[in-house]
Coordinates of C-alpha atoms in Angstrom, one line a residue:
X231 CA 57.1 58.8 133.5
X232 CA 56.7 56.2 130.7
X233 CA 60.3 56.8 129.7
X234 CA 61.6 56.5 133.2
X235 CA 59.7 53.2 133.6
X236 CA 61.3 52.0 130.3
X237 CA 64.7 52.9 131.5
X238 CA 64.1 51.3 134.9
X239 CA 63.1 48.0 133.2
X240 CA 66.0 48.2 130.9
X241 CA 68.4 48.8 133.7
X242 CA 67.1 45.9 135.8
X243 CA 67.5 43.6 132.8
X244 CA 71.1 44.9 132.2
X245 CA 72.0 44.7 135.9
X246 CA 71.3 40.9 135.9
X247 CA 73.1 40.3 132.7
X248 CA 76.4 38.4 132.9
X249 CA 79.5 40.5 133.2
X250 CA 81.4 39.9 130.0
X251 CA 84.9 41.1 129.3
X252 CA 84.9 43.2 126.1
X253 CA 85.9 41.2 123.1
X254 CA 88.3 43.8 121.7
X255 CA 91.0 43.3 119.1
X256 CA 94.5 43.3 120.5
X257 CA 97.5 45.0 119.1
X258 CA 101.2 44.4 119.9
X259 CA 102.9 47.0 122.1
X260 CA 106.4 48.2 121.3
X261 CA 108.0 48.4 124.7
X262 CA 111.1 50.1 123.4
X263 CA 109.2 53.2 122.2
X264 CA 107.5 56.0 124.0
X265 CA 105.3 56.5 121.0
X266 CA 102.4 54.3 120.1
X267 CA 100.6 54.1 116.7
X268 CA 96.9 54.7 116.1
X269 CA 96.2 50.9 116.5
X270 CA 97.3 49.9 119.9
X271 CA 96.6 48.6 123.4
X272 CA 96.6 51.3 126.1
X273 CA 97.2 49.6 129.4
X274 CA 95.9 51.6 132.4
X275 CA 97.6 50.5 135.6
X276 CA 99.0 51.7 139.0
X277 CA 102.6 52.3 139.5
X278 CA 104.7 54.1 142.2
X279 CA 106.6 57.1 140.7
X280 CA 108.4 60.2 141.9
X281 CA 108.3 62.7 139.1
X282 CA 109.2 65.7 141.4
X283 CA 111.2 63.7 144.0
X284 CA 108.1 62.8 146.1
X285 CA 107.1 59.1 145.9
X286 CA 103.5 58.1 145.5
X287 CA 101.3 55.6 143.7
X288 CA 99.7 56.9 140.5
X289 CA 97.2 55.9 137.8
X290 CA 99.0 55.8 134.5
X291 CA 98.6 54.9 130.9
X292 CA 101.4 52.7 129.6
X293 CA 103.2 52.9 133.0
X294 CA 104.6 56.4 132.5
X295 CA 103.8 60.0 133.3
X296 CA 102.8 61.5 131.0
X297 CA 101.5 58.4 129.2
X298 CA 103.0 57.4 125.8
X299 CA 102.4 59.6 122.9
X300 CA 99.8 58.3 120.5
X301 CA 100.8 59.4 117.0
X302 CA 99.1 59.0 113.6
X303 CA 99.1 60.6 110.2
X304 CA 96.1 62.6 108.9
X305 CA 93.4 60.2 107.7
X306 CA 94.6 57.1 109.6
X307 CA 92.0 55.1 111.5
X308 CA 92.3 54.9 115.3
X309 CA 91.7 51.6 117.2
X310 CA 92.8 52.1 120.7
X311 CA 92.0 49.2 123.1
X312 CA 91.8 50.7 126.6
X313 CA 92.7 47.8 129.0
X314 CA 92.0 48.3 132.8
X315 CA 94.5 46.7 135.0
X316 CA 94.1 49.1 138.0
X317 CA 94.6 47.6 141.5
X318 CA 95.2 50.4 144.0
X319 CA 92.1 50.8 146.2
X320 CA 93.2 54.2 147.4
X321 CA 92.2 55.5 144.0
X322 CA 89.4 54.7 141.6
X323 CA 89.7 51.2 140.0
X324 CA 87.4 51.8 137.0
X325 CA 88.4 54.2 134.2
X326 CA 87.2 56.1 131.1
X327 CA 89.6 57.7 128.5
X328 CA 88.6 60.7 126.4
X329 CA 90.4 61.7 123.2
X330 CA 90.4 65.5 123.7
X331 CA 89.8 67.5 120.6
X332 CA 88.8 64.6 118.4
X333 CA 85.3 65.4 117.2
X334 CA 84.0 61.8 117.0
X335 CA 81.6 62.7 114.3
X336 CA 79.4 59.5 114.0
X337 CA 81.2 57.8 116.9
X338 CA 79.8 59.7 120.0
X339 CA 80.0 56.3 121.9
X340 CA 83.8 56.4 121.6
X341 CA 84.2 59.9 123.2
X342 CA 85.1 58.3 126.5
X343 CA 83.1 60.4 128.9
X344 CA 81.8 58.6 131.9
X345 CA 78.0 58.8 132.3
X346 CA 77.6 61.0 129.2
X347 CA 78.7 58.7 126.4
X348 CA 79.5 55.5 128.3
X349 CA 79.8 53.8 131.7
X350 CA 83.3 53.5 133.1
X351 CA 85.5 50.5 132.1
X352 CA 85.6 48.1 135.1
X353 CA 88.7 46.6 136.5
X354 CA 90.0 43.7 134.4
X355 CA 87.9 44.7 131.4
X356 CA 88.6 46.6 128.2
X357 CA 87.0 48.7 125.6
X358 CA 88.1 49.2 122.0
X359 CA 87.7 52.9 120.9
X360 CA 87.5 52.7 117.1
X361 CA 87.1 56.1 115.4
X362 CA 88.1 58.3 112.5
X363 CA 89.5 61.8 113.0
X364 CA 87.8 63.0 109.8
X365 CA 90.1 65.6 108.3
X366 CA 91.7 66.6 111.6
X367 CA 95.4 67.1 112.2
X368 CA 97.3 68.9 115.0
X369 CA 97.9 68.6 118.7
X370 CA 95.5 66.7 120.9
X371 CA 95.7 64.7 124.1
X372 CA 94.0 61.9 126.0
X373 CA 93.0 61.8 129.6
X374 CA 90.7 60.1 132.1
X375 CA 87.2 61.4 132.1
X376 CA 86.0 59.6 135.2
X377 CA 85.7 61.9 138.3
X378 CA 89.1 63.5 139.0
X379 CA 91.1 60.4 138.0
X380 CA 93.3 62.3 135.5
X381 CA 94.8 64.2 138.4
X382 CA 96.3 61.0 139.5
X383 CA 98.3 60.7 136.3
X384 CA 96.2 59.3 133.4
X385 CA 97.1 61.9 130.8
X386 CA 99.1 61.8 127.5
X387 CA 99.7 63.4 124.1
X388 CA 97.8 62.5 120.9
X389 CA 99.4 63.9 117.8
X390 CA 98.0 63.8 114.2
X391 CA 100.7 64.7 111.7
X392 CA 99.8 66.3 108.4
X393 CA 102.2 65.3 105.5
X394 CA 100.8 68.3 103.6
X395 CA 100.8 70.8 106.4
X396 CA 100.5 74.2 104.7
X397 CA 102.8 75.8 107.4
X398 CA 105.5 73.1 107.2
X399 CA 107.9 75.6 105.5
X400 CA 108.2 77.4 108.8
X401 CA 109.9 74.5 110.7
X402 CA 112.5 71.8 110.2
X403 CA 111.9 69.5 113.2
X404 CA 108.5 68.1 114.4
X405 CA 108.6 64.8 116.2
X406 CA 108.2 63.2 119.6
X407 CA 111.1 65.2 121.0
X408 CA 109.3 68.5 120.4
X409 CA 106.1 67.6 122.3
X410 CA 106.1 69.6 125.6
X411 CA 103.6 68.7 128.2
X412 CA 102.7 71.0 131.1
X413 CA 101.0 69.4 134.2
X414 CA 100.3 70.0 137.8
X415 CA 101.2 67.3 140.3
X416 CA 99.7 66.4 143.7
X417 CA 101.2 64.4 146.5
X418 CA 97.7 63.3 147.8
X419 CA 95.5 61.1 145.7
X420 CA 92.6 62.8 143.9
X421 CA 89.7 61.1 145.5
X422 CA 90.8 62.6 148.8
X423 CA 91.5 66.0 147.3
X424 CA 88.1 66.1 145.5
X425 CA 86.4 66.4 148.9
X426 CA 88.3 69.5 149.8
X427 CA 87.1 73.0 148.8
X428 CA 90.1 74.6 147.2
X429 CA 93.3 72.6 146.7
X430 CA 96.6 73.5 145.3
X431 CA 99.2 71.5 143.3
X432 CA 102.5 70.7 144.9
X433 CA 104.5 71.1 141.8
X434 CA 104.6 71.8 138.0
X435 CA 105.9 69.0 135.8
X436 CA 107.3 69.7 132.3
X437 CA 107.5 66.5 130.2
X438 CA 106.8 64.6 133.4
X439 CA 109.6 66.1 135.6
X440 CA 109.8 68.9 138.1
X441 CA 110.6 70.0 141.6
X442 CA 108.5 71.0 144.6
X443 CA 109.1 73.6 147.3
X444 CA 111.5 72.2 149.9
X445 CA 112.0 69.1 147.8
X446 CA 115.2 67.5 146.4
X447 CA 117.2 68.6 143.3
X448 CA 115.3 66.1 141.2
X449 CA 115.9 65.7 137.5
X450 CA 114.4 68.3 135.1
X451 CA 113.3 67.7 131.5
X452 CA 115.7 68.7 128.8
X453 CA 114.7 69.7 125.2
X454 CA 117.7 69.5 122.9
X455 CA 118.1 71.7 119.9
X456 CA 120.7 72.3 117.2
X457 CA 121.9 75.8 116.4
X458 CA 120.3 77.1 113.2
X459 CA 117.3 74.7 113.1
X460 CA 113.6 75.6 113.5
X461 CA 111.5 73.5 115.8
X462 CA 107.7 73.0 116.0
X463 CA 107.1 72.8 119.7
X464 CA 103.7 71.2 120.5
X465 CA 102.6 72.6 123.9
X466 CA 99.9 70.7 125.8
X467 CA 98.4 72.0 129.1
X468 CA 97.3 68.7 130.6
X469 CA 96.7 70.2 134.0
X470 CA 93.8 69.5 136.4
X471 CA 93.7 73.1 137.5
X472 CA 96.2 75.8 136.9
X473 CA 97.0 77.7 133.7
X474 CA 100.6 78.4 132.9
X475 CA 102.6 81.4 131.5
X476 CA 105.0 79.7 129.1
X477 CA 108.2 81.2 127.8
X478 CA 111.7 80.3 126.9
X479 CA 114.5 82.7 128.0
X480 CA 116.0 84.7 125.2
X481 CA 113.7 83.2 122.5
X482 CA 110.6 84.4 120.7
X483 CA 107.9 81.9 119.6
X484 CA 105.7 82.0 116.6
X485 CA 102.2 80.6 117.2
X486 CA 100.9 78.5 114.3
X487 CA 98.2 76.3 115.9
X488 CA 95.6 76.5 118.7
X489 CA 93.8 73.4 119.8
X490 CA 94.2 71.4 116.6
X491 CA 93.4 74.4 114.3
X492 CA 96.1 76.2 112.3
X493 CA 96.4 79.9 112.8
X494 CA 98.0 82.7 110.9
X495 CA 101.6 82.9 112.3
X496 CA 101.8 85.3 115.3
X497 CA 105.1 86.2 117.0
X498 CA 105.1 86.3 120.8
X499 CA 107.5 85.9 123.7
X500 CA 105.2 84.3 126.1
X501 CA 101.7 82.8 126.2
X502 CA 99.1 81.9 128.7
X503 CA 97.8 78.3 128.2
X504 CA 94.8 77.1 130.2
X505 CA 94.0 73.5 131.2
X506 CA 93.1 71.5 128.1
X507 CA 94.5 74.0 125.6
X508 CA 97.3 73.3 123.1
X509 CA 99.5 75.5 121.0
X510 CA 102.1 74.8 118.4
X511 CA 104.9 77.4 118.4
X512 CA 107.9 77.6 116.2
X513 CA 111.2 78.2 118.0
X514 CA 114.3 79.3 116.0
X515 CA 117.5 78.1 117.6
X516 CA 119.4 81.2 116.8
X517 CA 120.9 82.1 120.2
X518 CA 124.5 81.4 121.4
X519 CA 125.1 77.7 122.2
X520 CA 124.1 77.4 125.9
X521 CA 121.4 76.3 128.3
X522 CA 118.2 78.4 128.6
X523 CA 115.3 78.1 131.1
X524 CA 112.0 76.8 129.8
X525 CA 109.4 78.4 132.1
X526 CA 105.8 77.4 132.9
X527 CA 104.6 79.6 135.8
X528 CA 101.3 78.3 137.1
X529 CA 98.6 80.6 138.7
X530 CA 99.1 78.5 141.9
X531 CA 99.8 80.1 145.2
X532 CA 103.3 79.5 146.4
X533 CA 104.7 78.0 143.2
X534 CA 107.6 79.9 141.5
X535 CA 110.9 79.4 139.7
X536 CA 113.0 79.0 142.9
X537 CA 115.4 76.1 142.8
X538 CA 114.3 75.2 139.2
X539 CA 110.6 74.8 140.1
X540 CA 108.1 75.1 137.2
X541 CA 111.0 74.8 134.8
X542 CA 112.8 72.7 132.2
X543 CA 116.0 73.2 130.2
X544 CA 116.5 74.1 126.5
X545 CA 119.9 72.8 125.7
X546 CA 121.8 73.5 122.5
X547 CA 123.9 70.7 121.2
X548 CA 127.4 71.4 122.4
X549 CA 126.4 73.2 125.5
X550 CA 127.7 71.9 128.9
X551 CA 125.4 69.6 130.9
X552 CA 124.5 72.2 133.5
X553 CA 121.5 74.2 134.7
X554 CA 120.9 77.5 132.9
X555 CA 121.9 80.9 134.4
X556 CA 119.5 82.9 132.2
X557 CA 117.0 85.1 133.9
X558 CA 114.6 86.6 131.4
X559 CA 111.2 86.7 133.1
X560 CA 109.6 89.9 131.8
X561 CA 107.4 89.6 128.7
X562 CA 107.0 92.4 126.2
X563 CA 105.0 90.5 123.5
X564 CA 102.5 88.2 125.3
X565 CA 99.9 86.3 123.4
X566 CA 96.6 88.0 123.2
X567 CA 93.9 85.6 122.0
X568 CA 92.0 88.0 119.7
X569 CA 95.2 88.5 117.8
X570 CA 95.0 84.9 116.7
X571 CA 93.1 84.2 113.4
X572 CA 92.1 80.9 111.8
X573 CA 94.3 80.0 108.8
X574 CA 91.8 77.6 107.0
X575 CA 88.3 78.8 106.0
X576 CA 88.3 81.7 108.5
X577 CA 85.0 83.2 109.6
X578 CA 82.3 82.3 112.1
X579 CA 79.1 80.6 110.8
X580 CA 75.8 82.5 110.6
X581 CA 74.8 86.1 110.5
X582 CA 77.8 88.2 111.6
X583 CA 76.0 90.0 114.4
X584 CA 75.7 89.3 118.1
X585 CA 72.5 87.5 119.0
X586 CA 71.6 86.7 115.4
X587 CA 72.4 83.0 115.5
X588 CA 69.7 80.3 115.1
X589 CA 70.1 79.4 118.8
X590 CA 71.3 82.0 121.3
X591 CA 72.3 80.6 124.7
X592 CA 73.5 82.4 127.8
X593 CA 75.0 80.2 130.5
X594 CA 75.3 82.0 133.9
X595 CA 77.6 80.2 136.3
X596 CA 77.5 80.7 140.1
X597 CA 79.4 79.3 143.0
X598 CA 78.0 78.7 146.5
X599 CA 80.2 77.2 149.2
X600 CA 82.4 75.6 146.5
X601 CA 79.5 74.1 144.5
X602 CA 79.0 75.4 141.0
X603 CA 75.7 75.8 139.1
X604 CA 75.0 76.6 135.5
X605 CA 71.7 78.5 135.0
X606 CA 70.8 77.4 138.5
X607 CA 71.5 73.6 138.0
X608 CA 74.5 71.8 139.5
X609 CA 75.6 69.0 137.2
X610 CA 75.6 65.6 138.9
X611 CA 76.5 62.5 136.7
X612 CA 73.4 60.4 136.0
X613 CA 73.4 56.7 136.7
X614 CA 72.3 56.1 133.1
X615 CA 74.7 57.7 130.5
X616 CA 73.0 60.4 128.5
X617 CA 73.7 58.6 125.2
X618 CA 72.0 55.4 126.5
X619 CA 69.0 57.5 127.5
X620 CA 68.7 58.9 124.0
X621 CA 69.1 55.5 122.4
X622 CA 66.3 54.2 124.7
X623 CA 63.9 56.8 123.4
X624 CA 64.4 60.1 125.4
X625 CA 64.1 63.1 123.1
X626 CA 63.1 66.1 125.2
X627 CA 65.3 68.0 127.6
X628 CA 62.6 67.3 130.3
X629 CA 63.1 63.6 129.8
X630 CA 66.9 63.6 129.9
X631 CA 68.9 63.3 133.1
X632 CA 70.5 65.0 135.0
X633 CA 67.5 67.5 135.3
X634 CA 68.1 71.0 133.9
X635 CA 71.6 70.1 132.8
X636 CA 70.8 68.8 129.3
X637 CA 70.2 71.3 126.5
X638 CA 68.5 69.9 123.4
X639 CA 69.6 71.6 120.2
X640 CA 68.1 71.2 116.7
X641 CA 70.1 69.8 113.8
X642 CA 72.3 72.0 111.6
X643 CA 71.7 75.1 113.5
X644 CA 74.2 77.9 114.3
X645 CA 74.6 78.2 118.0
X646 CA 75.9 81.3 119.8
X647 CA 76.8 80.8 123.4
X648 CA 77.6 83.6 125.8
X649 CA 79.2 82.9 129.2
X650 CA 79.8 85.8 131.6
X651 CA 82.9 85.3 133.7
X652 CA 82.5 83.5 137.0
X653 CA 83.7 85.6 140.0
X654 CA 85.2 82.6 141.8
X655 CA 88.1 80.4 140.7
X656 CA 88.7 82.0 137.3
X657 CA 89.8 82.1 134.6
X658 CA 87.8 79.0 133.8
X659 CA 88.8 77.0 130.7
X660 CA 85.5 76.0 128.9
X661 CA 85.7 72.9 126.7
X662 CA 83.1 71.7 124.2
X663 CA 83.3 68.1 123.1
X664 CA 82.4 67.1 119.5
X665 CA 83.3 70.4 117.9
X666 CA 85.8 73.2 117.4
X667 CA 84.2 76.6 117.8
X668 CA 84.8 80.2 116.7
X669 CA 85.7 82.6 119.5
X670 CA 83.8 85.6 118.3
X671 CA 84.5 87.5 121.6
X672 CA 87.5 86.7 123.7
X673 CA 87.3 87.4 127.4
X674 CA 88.7 90.8 128.2
X675 CA 88.0 92.2 124.7
X676 CA 85.0 94.4 124.1
X677 CA 84.7 93.9 120.4
X678 CA 83.3 91.0 118.3
X679 CA 85.0 89.3 115.4
X680 CA 82.9 87.2 113.0
X681 CA 85.3 87.6 110.1
X682 CA 88.4 85.7 111.1
X683 CA 88.3 84.7 114.8
X684 CA 90.5 82.0 116.3
X685 CA 88.9 78.6 116.1
X686 CA 89.6 76.1 119.0
X687 CA 88.0 73.8 121.6
X688 CA 89.0 75.3 124.9
X689 CA 88.4 79.0 125.7
X690 CA 88.8 81.2 128.8
X691 CA 85.6 82.5 130.4
X692 CA 87.6 85.4 131.6
X693 CA 87.8 87.4 134.9
X694 CA 85.3 89.5 136.7
X695 CA 83.1 91.7 134.4
X696 CA 84.3 89.9 131.3
X697 CA 82.5 87.4 129.0
X698 CA 83.3 85.1 126.2
X699 CA 81.1 84.3 123.1
X700 CA 81.5 81.3 120.9
X701 CA 79.8 79.9 117.8
X702 CA 79.5 76.4 116.2
X703 CA 77.1 74.4 114.0
X704 CA 75.1 71.4 115.3
X705 CA 76.2 69.0 112.6
X706 CA 77.2 66.1 114.9
X707 CA 74.2 64.4 116.5
X708 CA 74.7 63.1 120.0
X709 CA 75.3 64.3 123.6
X710 CA 78.4 66.5 123.9
X711 CA 79.8 67.6 127.3
X712 CA 80.5 71.3 127.8
X713 CA 82.4 71.9 131.0
X714 CA 85.1 73.7 132.9
X715 CA 88.3 71.8 132.3
X716 CA 89.5 72.4 135.9
X717 CA 88.8 68.9 137.2
X718 CA 87.9 70.1 140.7
X719 CA 85.3 72.5 139.3
X720 CA 83.8 69.8 137.0
X721 CA 83.5 67.5 139.9
X722 CA 81.8 70.3 141.8
X723 CA 79.1 70.7 139.2
X724 CA 80.4 73.1 136.5
X725 CA 79.1 71.3 133.4
X726 CA 76.1 70.8 131.1
X727 CA 75.4 68.4 128.2
X728 CA 74.5 69.7 124.7
X729 CA 72.3 67.0 123.2
X730 CA 72.3 67.7 119.4
X731 CA 69.3 66.4 117.5
X732 CA 68.5 63.4 119.7
X733 CA 66.0 62.1 117.1
X734 CA 68.9 61.7 114.6
X735 CA 71.4 60.1 117.0
X736 CA 70.7 56.4 116.4
X737 CA 70.9 56.9 112.6
X738 CA 74.0 59.1 112.8
X739 CA 75.9 56.6 114.9
X740 CA 74.8 53.5 113.0
X741 CA 76.0 50.3 114.5
X742 CA 77.2 50.6 118.1
X743 CA 79.6 47.9 119.3
X744 CA 78.3 45.2 121.6
X745 CA 81.1 45.9 123.9
X746 CA 79.7 49.3 124.6
X747 CA 76.4 47.8 125.7
X748 CA 78.3 45.6 128.1
X749 CA 80.0 48.5 129.9
X750 CA 77.1 49.5 132.1
X751 CA 75.9 46.2 133.4
X752 CA 79.5 45.3 134.3
X753 CA 80.1 48.6 136.0
X754 CA 76.8 48.5 137.9
X755 CA 77.6 45.1 139.3
X756 CA 80.7 46.4 141.1
X757 CA 80.9 46.4 144.9
X758 CA 82.2 49.6 146.7
X759 CA 85.6 47.8 147.2
X760 CA 85.8 47.1 143.5
X761 CA 85.1 50.8 142.7
X762 CA 87.8 51.9 145.1
X763 CA 88.5 55.1 147.2
X764 CA 86.2 53.9 149.9
X765 CA 87.8 55.9 152.7
X766 CA 88.6 59.0 150.8
X767 CA 86.3 61.3 152.8
X768 CA 87.7 60.2 156.2
X769 CA 91.2 60.8 154.8
X770 CA 90.1 64.3 153.6
X771 CA 88.9 65.1 157.2
X772 CA 92.4 64.5 158.4
X773 CA 93.7 67.1 156.0
X774 CA 91.2 69.9 156.1
X775 CA 87.9 71.1 157.7
X776 CA 86.9 72.9 154.5
X777 CA 85.1 70.0 153.0
X778 CA 82.2 69.5 150.6
X779 CA 79.2 67.5 152.1
X780 CA 79.9 63.8 152.0
X781 CA 77.9 62.5 149.0

């Protein structure tokens, strides 16, 4: 009770503080380039777009879908000033941007997760995310982490290039033209859809373009290649819900990276990629000069390849400007996750035996009438971000909000987490912030691998009667979100917070920017009109009767 009183007094003080726009450094934008450097402004605004031929207002980074690529070299410092210029009241007008896969060791406050590590950035305000990627290189992405806002378009690629990549001898080309984004797209704004139990995307977008059933012959994305060259394609599943089966007609692919972690090269002809996951694959352009279908079939009812849906075009230089006529849809060498092995420092931490970690957790997920619970608790965002609670003195799980959704972990411990598959809505992509983890048991595989498992940050929880088991070390003090990366499921309560060594967090983070302290009083002073999406429930009632209770 004493802690809650302290928080209440602190909150009353903050609520009456003046709303101050964050005094963040400003960096020039290069409007002629779709790629931004690691020091940049990232303008979040609304714009009317029609990526699949259907016109709607969207919430975008840099005015495009997907947002501009943010690119850096390994070791470069990031200083990304997120500037909120949102105006469309049909959608949320505050924002929070998460840098997916960046571990934020020592900068938990820059992770960009609303109500876990910060309050959202209010309209006409900004926040400078200053952080190191500490030895990381690979394929990452950024997206809104405020309610279901990313489903309205706030998603983009973040690439860290390694000039000394040990697998660089396998490819010739690796640049902005070889980044391939896979996304679902909705014709109704996400605040409305988030009230509906079970919603399906209208189309699949590859590099921001696609077609929907019954829609026009809108433009498709084209990936250009030169015969004889080898290309590192960086695949990013920036979807709100579906996973995709990715393939390119008549071409094999060699997997060399999973979620920012290099893998031993593995030859496949198709791969399943879940929401939030990334793969680098090497494509050898060794087929006759022609056009070939790039396919990304989602596990969404009613979506297929008809009329170029869920497709893009691989076009060899010299081929005619035409749609492909290839028709290779049967896979004989699909990616199987437990065939992937970490290239660098393989091996899971701790005693190589199930249940022999320092901390052994089992998270059982259930679904009742569309609402998810983890070990009996449904995650609901607290009004005070978990990080602010910790910095204000909360140390025990019983002190931390939301109740029963925060797990306190000791410092420098090996954690083994088991999650049986959820019978509803699977396979669920499970993402842990602040870490990569070793997948010692992949869903659908009965054996364990502690010797050389794949290391990544998003893993499938599997299908009925399956389970996944992961391991990591608690060497990054702070609260880290663990959640289903299907946005509709996260919004429906499928999440917990792993609070690593709260007593060390203040020291581990060091100085926290004053602008971070300003986020909460500014956000809490907003009126409902300034927050946006005021009539979303009423609009959802016009679409469906299968609705969540109006919160």
